[in-house]
XYZ file of C-alpha atoms in Angstrom:
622
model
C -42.363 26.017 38.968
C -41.104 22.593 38.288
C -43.023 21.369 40.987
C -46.360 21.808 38.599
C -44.288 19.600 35.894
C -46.015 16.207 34.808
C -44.733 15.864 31.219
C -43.768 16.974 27.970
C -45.086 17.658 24.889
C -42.654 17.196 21.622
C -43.016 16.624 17.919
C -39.811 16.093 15.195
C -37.476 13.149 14.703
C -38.939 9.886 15.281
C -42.040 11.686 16.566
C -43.778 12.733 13.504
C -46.863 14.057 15.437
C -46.545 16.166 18.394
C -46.426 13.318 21.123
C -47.087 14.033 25.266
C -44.916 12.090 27.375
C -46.040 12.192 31.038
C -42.718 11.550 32.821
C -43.188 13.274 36.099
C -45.961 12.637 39.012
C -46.185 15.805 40.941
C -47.288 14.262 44.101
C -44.346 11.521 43.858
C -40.598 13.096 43.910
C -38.913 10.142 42.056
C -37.361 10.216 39.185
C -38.610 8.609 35.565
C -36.674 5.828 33.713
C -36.847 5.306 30.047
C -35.685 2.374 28.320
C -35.843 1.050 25.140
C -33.949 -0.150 22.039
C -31.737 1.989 19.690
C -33.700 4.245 17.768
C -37.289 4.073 19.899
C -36.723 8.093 20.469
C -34.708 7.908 23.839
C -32.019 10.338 22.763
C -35.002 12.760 21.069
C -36.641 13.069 24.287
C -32.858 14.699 25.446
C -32.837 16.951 22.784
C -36.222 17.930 23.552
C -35.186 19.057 27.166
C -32.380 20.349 25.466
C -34.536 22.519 23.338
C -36.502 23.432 27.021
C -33.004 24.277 28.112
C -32.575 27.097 25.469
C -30.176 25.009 23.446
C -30.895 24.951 19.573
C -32.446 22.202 18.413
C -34.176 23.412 15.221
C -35.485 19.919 13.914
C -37.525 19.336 17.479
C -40.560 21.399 19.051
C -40.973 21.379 22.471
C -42.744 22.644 25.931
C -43.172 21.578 29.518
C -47.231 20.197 30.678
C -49.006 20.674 33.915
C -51.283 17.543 34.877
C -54.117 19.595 33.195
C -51.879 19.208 29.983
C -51.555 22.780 30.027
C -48.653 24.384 28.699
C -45.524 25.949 31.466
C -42.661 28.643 29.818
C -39.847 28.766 31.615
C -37.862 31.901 32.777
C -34.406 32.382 32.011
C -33.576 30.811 35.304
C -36.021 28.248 34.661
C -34.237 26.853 31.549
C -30.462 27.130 33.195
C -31.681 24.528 36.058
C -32.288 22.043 33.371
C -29.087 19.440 32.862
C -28.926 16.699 30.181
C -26.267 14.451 30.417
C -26.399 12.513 27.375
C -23.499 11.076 24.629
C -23.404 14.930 23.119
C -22.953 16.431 26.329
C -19.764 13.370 27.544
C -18.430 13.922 23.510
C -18.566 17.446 24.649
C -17.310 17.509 28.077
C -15.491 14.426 28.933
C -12.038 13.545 27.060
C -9.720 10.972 27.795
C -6.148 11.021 26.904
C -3.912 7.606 27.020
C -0.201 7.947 27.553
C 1.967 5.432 28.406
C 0.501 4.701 32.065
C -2.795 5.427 32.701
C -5.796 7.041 31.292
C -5.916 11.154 32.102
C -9.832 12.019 32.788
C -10.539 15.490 31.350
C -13.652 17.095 32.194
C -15.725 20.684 31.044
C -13.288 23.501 30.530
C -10.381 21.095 30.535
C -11.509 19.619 27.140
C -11.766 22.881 25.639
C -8.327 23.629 27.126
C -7.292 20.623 25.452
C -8.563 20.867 22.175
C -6.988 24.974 21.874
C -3.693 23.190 23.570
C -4.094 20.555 20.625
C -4.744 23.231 18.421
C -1.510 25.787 19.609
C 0.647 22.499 19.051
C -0.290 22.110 15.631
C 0.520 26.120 15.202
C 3.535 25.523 16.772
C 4.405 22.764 14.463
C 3.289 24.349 11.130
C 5.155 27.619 12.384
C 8.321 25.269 12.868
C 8.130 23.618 9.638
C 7.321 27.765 8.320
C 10.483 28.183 10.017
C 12.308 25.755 9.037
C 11.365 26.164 4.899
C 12.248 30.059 5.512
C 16.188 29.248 6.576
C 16.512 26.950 4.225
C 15.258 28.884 1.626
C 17.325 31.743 2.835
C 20.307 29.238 3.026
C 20.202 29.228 -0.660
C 21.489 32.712 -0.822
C 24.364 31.936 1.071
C 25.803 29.508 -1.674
C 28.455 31.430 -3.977
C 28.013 28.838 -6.568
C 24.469 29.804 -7.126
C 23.272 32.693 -9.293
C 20.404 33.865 -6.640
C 23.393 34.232 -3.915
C 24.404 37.676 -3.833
C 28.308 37.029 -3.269
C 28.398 34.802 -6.521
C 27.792 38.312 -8.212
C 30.303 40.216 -6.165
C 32.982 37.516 -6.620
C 31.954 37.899 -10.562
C 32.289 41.948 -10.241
C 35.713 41.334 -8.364
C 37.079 39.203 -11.216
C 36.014 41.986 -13.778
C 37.991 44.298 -11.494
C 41.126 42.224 -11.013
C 43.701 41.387 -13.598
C 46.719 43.308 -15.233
C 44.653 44.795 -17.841
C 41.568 45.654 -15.838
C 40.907 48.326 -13.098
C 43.449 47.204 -9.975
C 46.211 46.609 -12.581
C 45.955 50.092 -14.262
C 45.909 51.369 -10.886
C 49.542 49.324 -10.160
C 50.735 50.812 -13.181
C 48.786 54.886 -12.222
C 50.952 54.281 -8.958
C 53.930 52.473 -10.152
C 53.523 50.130 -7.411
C 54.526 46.385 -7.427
C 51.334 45.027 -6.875
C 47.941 45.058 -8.480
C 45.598 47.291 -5.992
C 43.083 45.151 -3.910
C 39.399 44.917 -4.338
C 36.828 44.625 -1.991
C 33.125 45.872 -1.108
C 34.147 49.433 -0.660
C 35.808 49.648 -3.576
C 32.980 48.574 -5.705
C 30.776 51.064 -3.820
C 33.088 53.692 -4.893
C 33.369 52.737 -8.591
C 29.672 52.731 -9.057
C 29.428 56.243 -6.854
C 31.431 57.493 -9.974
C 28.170 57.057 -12.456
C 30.222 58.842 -15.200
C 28.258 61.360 -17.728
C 30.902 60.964 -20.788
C 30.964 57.887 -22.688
C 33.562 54.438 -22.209
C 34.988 54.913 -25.688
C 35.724 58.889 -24.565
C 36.906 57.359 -21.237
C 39.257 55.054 -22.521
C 40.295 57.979 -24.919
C 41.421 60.448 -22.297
C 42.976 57.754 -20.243
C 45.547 56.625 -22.456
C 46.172 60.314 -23.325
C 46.554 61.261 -19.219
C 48.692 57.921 -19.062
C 51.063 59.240 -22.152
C 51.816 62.619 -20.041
C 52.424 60.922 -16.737
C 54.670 58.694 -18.522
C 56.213 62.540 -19.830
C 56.319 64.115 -16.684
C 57.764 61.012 -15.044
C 60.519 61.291 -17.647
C 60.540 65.010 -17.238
C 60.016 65.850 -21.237
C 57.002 68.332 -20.479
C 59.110 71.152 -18.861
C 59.715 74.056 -20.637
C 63.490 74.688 -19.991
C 64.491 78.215 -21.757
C 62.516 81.085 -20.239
C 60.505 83.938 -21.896
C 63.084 86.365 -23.856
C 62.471 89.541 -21.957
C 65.900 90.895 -22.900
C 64.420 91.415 -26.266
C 62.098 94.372 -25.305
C 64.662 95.766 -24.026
C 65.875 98.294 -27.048
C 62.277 98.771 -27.427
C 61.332 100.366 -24.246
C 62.274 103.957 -25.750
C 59.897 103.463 -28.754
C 58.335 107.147 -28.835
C 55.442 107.024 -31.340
C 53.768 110.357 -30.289
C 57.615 111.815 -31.307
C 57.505 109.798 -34.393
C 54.012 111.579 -35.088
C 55.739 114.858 -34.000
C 58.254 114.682 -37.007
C 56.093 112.701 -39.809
C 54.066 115.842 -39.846
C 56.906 118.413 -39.036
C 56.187 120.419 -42.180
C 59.950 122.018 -43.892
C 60.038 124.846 -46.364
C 60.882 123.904 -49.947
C 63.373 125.968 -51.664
C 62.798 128.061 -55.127
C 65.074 125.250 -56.982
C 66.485 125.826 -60.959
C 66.118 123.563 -62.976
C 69.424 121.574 -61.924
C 68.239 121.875 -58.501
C 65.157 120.413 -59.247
C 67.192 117.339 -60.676
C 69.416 116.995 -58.056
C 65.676 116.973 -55.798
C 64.691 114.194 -57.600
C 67.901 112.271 -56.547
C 66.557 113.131 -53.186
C 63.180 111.537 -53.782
C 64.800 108.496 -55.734
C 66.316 107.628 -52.268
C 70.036 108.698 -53.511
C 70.564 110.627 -50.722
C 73.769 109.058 -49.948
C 74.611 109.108 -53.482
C 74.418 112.852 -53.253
C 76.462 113.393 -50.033
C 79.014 111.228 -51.749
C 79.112 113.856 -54.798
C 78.898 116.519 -52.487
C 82.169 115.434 -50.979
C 84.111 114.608 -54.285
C 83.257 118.122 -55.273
C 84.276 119.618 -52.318
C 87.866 118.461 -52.792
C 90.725 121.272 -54.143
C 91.909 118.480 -56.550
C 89.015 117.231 -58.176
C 89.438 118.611 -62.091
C 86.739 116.343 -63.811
C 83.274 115.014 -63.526
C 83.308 111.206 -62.346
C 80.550 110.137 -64.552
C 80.966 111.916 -67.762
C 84.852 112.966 -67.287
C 84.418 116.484 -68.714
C 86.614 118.746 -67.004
C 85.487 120.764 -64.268
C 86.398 124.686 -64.049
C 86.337 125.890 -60.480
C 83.701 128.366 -60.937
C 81.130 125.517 -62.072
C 82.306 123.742 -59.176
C 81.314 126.382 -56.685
C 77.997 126.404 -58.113
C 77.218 122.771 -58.294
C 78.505 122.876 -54.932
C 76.110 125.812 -53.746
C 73.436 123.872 -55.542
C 73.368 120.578 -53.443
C 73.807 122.184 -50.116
C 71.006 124.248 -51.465
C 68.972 121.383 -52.103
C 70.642 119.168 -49.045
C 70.154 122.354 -46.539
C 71.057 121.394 -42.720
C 67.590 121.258 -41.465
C 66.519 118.362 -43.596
C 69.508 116.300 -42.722
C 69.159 116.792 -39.788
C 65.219 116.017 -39.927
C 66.350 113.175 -41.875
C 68.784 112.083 -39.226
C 65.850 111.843 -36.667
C 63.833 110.139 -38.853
C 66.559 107.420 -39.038
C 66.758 106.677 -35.579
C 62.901 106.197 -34.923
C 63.120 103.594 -37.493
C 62.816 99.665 -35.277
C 63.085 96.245 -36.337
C 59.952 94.490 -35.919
C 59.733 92.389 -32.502
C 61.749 88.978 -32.922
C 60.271 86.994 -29.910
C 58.812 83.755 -30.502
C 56.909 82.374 -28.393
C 55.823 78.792 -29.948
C 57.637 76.847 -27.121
C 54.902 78.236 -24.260
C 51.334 77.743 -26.337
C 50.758 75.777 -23.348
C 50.750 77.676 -20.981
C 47.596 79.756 -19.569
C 47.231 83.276 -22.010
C 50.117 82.202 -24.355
C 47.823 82.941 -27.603
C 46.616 86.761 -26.226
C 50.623 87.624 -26.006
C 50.977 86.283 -29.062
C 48.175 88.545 -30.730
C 49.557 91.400 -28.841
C 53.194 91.196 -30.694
C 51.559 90.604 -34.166
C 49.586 93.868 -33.265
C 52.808 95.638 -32.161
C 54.944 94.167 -35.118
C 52.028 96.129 -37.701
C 51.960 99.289 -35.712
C 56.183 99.044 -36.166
C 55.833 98.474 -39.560
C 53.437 100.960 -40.558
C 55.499 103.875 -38.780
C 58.445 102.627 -40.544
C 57.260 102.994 -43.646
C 55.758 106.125 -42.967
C 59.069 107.115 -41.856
C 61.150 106.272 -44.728
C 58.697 107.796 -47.228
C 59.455 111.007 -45.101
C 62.880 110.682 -45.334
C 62.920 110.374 -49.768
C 60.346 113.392 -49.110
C 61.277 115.698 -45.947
C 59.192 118.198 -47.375
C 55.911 116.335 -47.598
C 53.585 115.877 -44.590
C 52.739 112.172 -43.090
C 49.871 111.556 -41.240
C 49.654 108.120 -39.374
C 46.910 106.301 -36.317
C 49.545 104.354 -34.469
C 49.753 106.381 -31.692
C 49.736 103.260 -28.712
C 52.533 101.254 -29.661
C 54.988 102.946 -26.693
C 52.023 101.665 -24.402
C 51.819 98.288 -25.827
C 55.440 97.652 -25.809
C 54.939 98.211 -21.933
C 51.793 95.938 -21.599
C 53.885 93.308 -23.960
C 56.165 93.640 -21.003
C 54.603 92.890 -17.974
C 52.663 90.060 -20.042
C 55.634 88.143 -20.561
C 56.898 88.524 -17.063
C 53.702 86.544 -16.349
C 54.734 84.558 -18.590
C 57.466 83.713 -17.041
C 56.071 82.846 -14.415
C 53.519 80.793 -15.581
C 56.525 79.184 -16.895
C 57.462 78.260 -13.468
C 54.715 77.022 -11.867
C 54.007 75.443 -14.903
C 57.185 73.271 -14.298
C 56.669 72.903 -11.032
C 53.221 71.199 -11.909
C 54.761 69.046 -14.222
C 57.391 67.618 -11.695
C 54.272 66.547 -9.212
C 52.692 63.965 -10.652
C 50.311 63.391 -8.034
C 47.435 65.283 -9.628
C 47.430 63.534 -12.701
C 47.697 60.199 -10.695
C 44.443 61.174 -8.898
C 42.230 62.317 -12.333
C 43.935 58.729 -14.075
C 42.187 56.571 -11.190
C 38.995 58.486 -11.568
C 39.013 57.905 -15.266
C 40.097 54.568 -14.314
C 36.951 54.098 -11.910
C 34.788 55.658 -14.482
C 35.930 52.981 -17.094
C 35.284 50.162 -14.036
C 31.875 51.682 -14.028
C 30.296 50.634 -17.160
C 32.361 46.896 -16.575
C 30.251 45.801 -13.787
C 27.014 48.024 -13.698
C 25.217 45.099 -14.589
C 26.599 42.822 -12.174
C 26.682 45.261 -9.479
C 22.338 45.823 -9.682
C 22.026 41.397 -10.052
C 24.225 41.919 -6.481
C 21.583 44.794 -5.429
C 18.533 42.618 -6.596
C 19.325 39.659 -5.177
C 20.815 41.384 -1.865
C 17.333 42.567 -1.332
C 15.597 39.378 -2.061
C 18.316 38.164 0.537
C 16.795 40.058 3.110
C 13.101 39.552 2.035
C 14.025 36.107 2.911
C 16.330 37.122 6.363
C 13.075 39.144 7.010
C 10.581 35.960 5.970
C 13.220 34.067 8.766
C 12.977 36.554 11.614
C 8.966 36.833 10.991
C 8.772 33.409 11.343
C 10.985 33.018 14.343
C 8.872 35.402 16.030
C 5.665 33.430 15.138
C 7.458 30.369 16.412
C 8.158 32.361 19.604
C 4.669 33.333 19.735
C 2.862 30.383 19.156
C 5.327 28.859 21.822
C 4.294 31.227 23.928
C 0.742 30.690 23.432
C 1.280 27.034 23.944
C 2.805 27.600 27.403
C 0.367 29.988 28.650
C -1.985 27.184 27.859
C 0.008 24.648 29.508
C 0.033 27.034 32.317
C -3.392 26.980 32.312
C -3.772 23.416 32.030
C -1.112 23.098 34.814
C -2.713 24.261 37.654
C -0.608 24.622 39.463
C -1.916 27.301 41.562
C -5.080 25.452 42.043
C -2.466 22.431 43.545
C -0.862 25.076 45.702
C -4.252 26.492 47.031
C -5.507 22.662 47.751
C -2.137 21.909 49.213
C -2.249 25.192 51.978
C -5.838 25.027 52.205
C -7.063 22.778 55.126
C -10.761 23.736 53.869
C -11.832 22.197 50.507
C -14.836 21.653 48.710
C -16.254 18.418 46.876
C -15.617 19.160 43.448
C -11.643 20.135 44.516
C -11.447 16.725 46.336
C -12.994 15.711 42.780
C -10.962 17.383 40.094
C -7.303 17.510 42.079
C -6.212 14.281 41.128
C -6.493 15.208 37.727
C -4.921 18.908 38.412
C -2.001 17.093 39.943
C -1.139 15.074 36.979
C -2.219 17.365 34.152
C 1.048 19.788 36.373
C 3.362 17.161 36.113
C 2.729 15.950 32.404
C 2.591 19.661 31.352
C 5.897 19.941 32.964
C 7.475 16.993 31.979
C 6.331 17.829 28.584
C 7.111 20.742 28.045
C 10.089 21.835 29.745
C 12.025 18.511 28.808
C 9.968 16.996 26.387
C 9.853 13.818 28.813
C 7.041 11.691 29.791
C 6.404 11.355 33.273
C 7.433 8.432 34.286
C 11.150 9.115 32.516
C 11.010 12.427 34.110
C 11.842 10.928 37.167
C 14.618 8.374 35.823
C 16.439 10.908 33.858
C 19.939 11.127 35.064
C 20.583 14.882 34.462
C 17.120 15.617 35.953
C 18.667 13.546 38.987
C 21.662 15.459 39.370
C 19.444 18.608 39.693
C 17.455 17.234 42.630
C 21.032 17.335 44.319
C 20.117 15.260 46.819
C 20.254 11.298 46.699
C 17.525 11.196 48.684
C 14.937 13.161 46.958
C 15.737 11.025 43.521
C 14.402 7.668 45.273
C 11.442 9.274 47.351
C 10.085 10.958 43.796
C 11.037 7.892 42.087
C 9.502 5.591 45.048
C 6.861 7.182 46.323
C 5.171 10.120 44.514
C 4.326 8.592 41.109
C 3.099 5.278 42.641
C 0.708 7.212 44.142
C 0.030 9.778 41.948
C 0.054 7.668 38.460
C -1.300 4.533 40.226
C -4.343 5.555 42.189
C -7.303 4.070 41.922
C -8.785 7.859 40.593
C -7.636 7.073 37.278
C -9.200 4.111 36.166
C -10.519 4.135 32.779
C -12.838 1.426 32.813
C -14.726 3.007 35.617
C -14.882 6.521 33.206
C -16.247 4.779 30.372
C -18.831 2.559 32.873
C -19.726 5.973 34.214
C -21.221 4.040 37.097
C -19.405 5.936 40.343
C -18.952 9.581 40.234
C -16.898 9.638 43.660
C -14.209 7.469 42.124
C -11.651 9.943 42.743
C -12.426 9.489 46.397
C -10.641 6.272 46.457
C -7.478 8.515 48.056
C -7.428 9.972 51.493
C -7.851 13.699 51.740
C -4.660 13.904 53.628
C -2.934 11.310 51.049
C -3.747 13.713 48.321
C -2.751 16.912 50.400
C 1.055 15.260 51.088
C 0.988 14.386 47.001
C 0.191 17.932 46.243
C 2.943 19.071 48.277
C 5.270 16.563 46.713
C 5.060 17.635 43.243
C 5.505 21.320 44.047
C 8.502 20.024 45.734
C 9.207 18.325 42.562
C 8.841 21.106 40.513
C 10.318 23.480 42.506
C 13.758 21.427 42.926
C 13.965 20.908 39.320
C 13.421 24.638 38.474
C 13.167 27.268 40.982
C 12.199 30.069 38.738
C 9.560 29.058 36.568
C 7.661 27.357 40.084
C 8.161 31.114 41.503
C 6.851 32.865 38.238
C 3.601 31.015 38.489
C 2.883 30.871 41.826
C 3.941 34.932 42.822
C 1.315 37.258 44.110
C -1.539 34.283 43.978
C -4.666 36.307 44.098
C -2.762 39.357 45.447
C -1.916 38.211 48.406
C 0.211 35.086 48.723
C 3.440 37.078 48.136
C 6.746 35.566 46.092
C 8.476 35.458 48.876
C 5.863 33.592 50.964
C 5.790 30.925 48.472
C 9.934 30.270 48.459
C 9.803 30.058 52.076
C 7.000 27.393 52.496
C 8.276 25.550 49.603
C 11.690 25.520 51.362
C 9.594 24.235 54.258
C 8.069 21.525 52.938
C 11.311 20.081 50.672
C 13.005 20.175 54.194
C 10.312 17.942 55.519
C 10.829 15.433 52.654
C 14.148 14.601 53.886
């Protein structure tokens, strides 16, 4: 195919009509020179290859002629067997970095390993300085004398809480301890855990009225000392109201009475029964002669018959009746029971006497009007005062003994002590609410910013780890183990290992101790590592002279571009020992991370293979 080649035809740039440039002689295999000054179309012609190539050139038109000027499309193939090494493709390709020593050659997929490594260094740096803003903005919350640190509100909740007259000193005086109680976090947890329902002003209201009766029952002037008067029921305990009913309605014959009789009844009925029994008596007696209220003489016949007429009137069955009567007749309950309205069903007992007391009342005047009339029928309701009386009873034996464990309450304060500090807490509650959510808000924005911290250490981490992977990429230092256990190498190894070799040790030097090379070596704790006198001055000596110092690193000759074999200028076996030498290096300096990059090479060069020929070949050294 591009033996038919004899030109090209191209239009754009400098060439603003399509132009045929007949570069090649098919019958003579030598190349073509162009020369000319700047801006004659030298570096268009490139592009237009370039565009040949398959590369985008969009401002230049382009095609490959036969020597008939006819036109020749490439294939695929075709266009990747075209090279153009012009200023794009060494801007492209071809970096050089300067340190200290000499100038590092970096060519093809080393500058693009260069540029990301560039790149991850910046990330690394901006996630440092990321870092470095988020702790010291999260610093900030650690200060107590600033209002965005969360303590400074928790040391202003404690003050609230401290004191004589606030919550720990009400608590010293709830316990009737010597010292005010402490106050920490848990504490203020607790308080706001109490989120009260009734109001401060109520709060403050029932406390002081708790605090009065501890200060009572401390003092003992609760306890109710006399207990309930059951003795009084006693006398009562007979009370027969369905006999009462039996004799208000016991009906008694009335005598045919004269018209004295009838007088003397009315006595009866005026409630002079006693009166009449008095008369009865005086008339009864041999020597009475005269009447005691009128003083006429008495003869003994009229005396017979006012005698007859009384007992007439006053027969035996309704004195008797009468006597009954009498002794159904009670005093209305005396027990008081004002001194226990504190104690649990006081009030009902209370009610239950009153209702008694009436029931009494109402049969004795039933009874009584019974008595100035045993002749006349009573009817009365009260027919469950017996049963009450009985009930009134057992009530007041629990009573009693409400009584009891009424005082025994009283003397154990404790319980009152324990609803005082909850009042007390409740109080505390609506004294640092406030405070206690500026703690919660800027506790939170605390750990948005402990959060913002860890998120950016892990970054950090990250990018660092993305750096390293790319300095273990730009190491190489498997490709200086392979060249340095490899007795068979091509030409572009023997090209590029120079610059393998010292892209591994400034990688290194870098970025394990942040050392150039050349002070890697001089570095007294670095030294004292290598153990061994003898290693420091043959690294020190020999290695980097020959490594740093070659003639494979000359920038002049880069730039001039004139000799492509430069790196040449070192014997194969020269650069075979060197390889060997920095592995050593490395490896003496730090076993592991040598290991961790050169284990399992390609699956078969085994971790353990790799210790024991680096072993090997630091024995040799010495």
């Amino acid at each position: 195919m591009f033996e038919n080649v004899n030109g090209i035809k191209l239009s754009g740039a400098i060439f603003t009509e399509q132009t045929v440039l007949n570069l090649f002689d098919p019958d003579n295999k030598k190349g073509t020179l162009l020369y000319g000054r700047n801006g004659s179309g030298k570096s268009t012609v490139a592009r237009a290859f370039n565009k040949i190539a398959g590369k985008d050139q969009s401002a230049i038109s382009a095609i490959l002629i036969d020597k008939e000027g006819l036109d020749i499309t490439l294939t695929e193939d075709g266009e990747n067997h075209i090279f153009v090494f012009n200023e794009e493709f060494v801007d492209k390709n071809v970096k050089l970095k300067d340190d200290s020593l000499d100038t590092i050659v970096m060519l093809g997929e080393e500058v693009d390993l260069a540029e990301k490594i560039e790149k991850a260094e910046k990330d690394l740096e901006k996630a440092e300085e990321d870092l470095e803003k988020a702790e010291k903005e999260y610093k900030e919350y650690d200060d107590y004398d600033k209002i965005i640190s969360p303590q400074y509100h928790l040391d202003r909740i404690t003050k609230k809480l401290q004191g004589d007259d606030h919550w720990a000193g009400l608590n010293r005086r709830i316990d009737n301890s010597r010292q005010n109680t402490s106050v920490n976090k848990k504490t203020i947890e607790s308080i706001i855990a109490s989120k009260p329902q009734d109001t401060r002003e109520k709060l403050l209201s029932d406390f002081y009225k708790k605090m009065e009766q501890l200060e009572k029952n401390k003092r003992g002037d609760s306890i109710i000392k006399d207990g309930v008067p059951l003795f009084l029921l006693e006398n009562y305990l007979n009370y027969n109201d369905n006999e009462i009913q039996t004799l208000l309605a016991e009906k008694i014959e009335k005598p045919e009475l004269s018209e004295r009789e009838k007088k003397i009844l009315s006595m009866v009925h005026e409630n002079q029964m006693g009166e009449l029994n008095k008369h009865l008596d005086y008339l009864k007696k041999d020597d009475t002669k005269e009447c005691p209220y009128c003083f006429q003489s008495l003869t003994q016949d009229y005396k017979e018959k006012l005698v007859f007429s009384i007992e007439k009137v006053l027969s035996k069955k309704v004195i008797e009746h009468q006597n009954t009567l009498r002794k159904h007749i009670f005093e209305v309950l005396s027990i008081k029971l004002d001194a226990y309205c504190d104690l649990l069903g006081c009030q009902h007992y209370i009610d239950l006497i009153n209702e008694i007391n009436r029931n009494i009342a109402s049969n004795n005047d039933a009874i009584n009007k019974k008595i100035k009339n045993p002749y006349e029928i009573i009817t009365v309701d009260n027919k469950h005062i017996n049963a009450s009386l009985h009930e009134l009873k057992q009530d007041l034996k629990i009573l009693e003994f409400e009584r009891i464990n009424y005082n025994e309450i009283i003397k154990k304060i404790e319980p009152i002590q324990n609803e005082l500090k909850q009042i007390n807490s409740a109080i505390a509650y609506y004294d640092i609410v406030e405070d206690y959510n500026q703690y919660q808000n800027q506790q939170k924005k605390k750990e948005e910013a402990e959060n913002r911290c860890k998120e950016c250490n892990e970054i950090k981490k990250q990018k660092k780890r993305d750096l390293a992977d790319l300095n273990a990429r730009r190491k190489n230092i498997k490709e200086v183990y392979r060249y340095a256990t490899n007795p068979n190498t091509n030409e572009r190894e023997e090209l590029m290992i120079g610059n393998m070799m010292r892209q591994v040790l400034e990688a290194f030097s870098t970025f394990e101790y942040k050392l150039g090379i050349n002070d890697v070596t001089r570095d007294k704790e670095l030294q004292n590592k290598l153990g061994d006198e003898r290693y420091v001055n043959y690294f020190g000596n020999l290695m980097y002279r020959l490594v740093l110092h070659g003639g494979s690193h000359r920038e002049e000759q880069v730039k001039a571009m004139h000799d492509l074999h430069f790196f040449e200028l070192t014997s194969h076996e020269e650069k075979v020992r060197t390889a060997k030498d920095i592995l050593c290096f490395l490896f003496l300096l730090n076993q592991e991370h040598v290991l961790k990059h050169l284990g399992n090479i390609d699956g078969k060069i085994t971790k353990e293979n790799v210790l024991s020929t680096l072993k090997e070949w630091c024995k040799n050294i010495l």
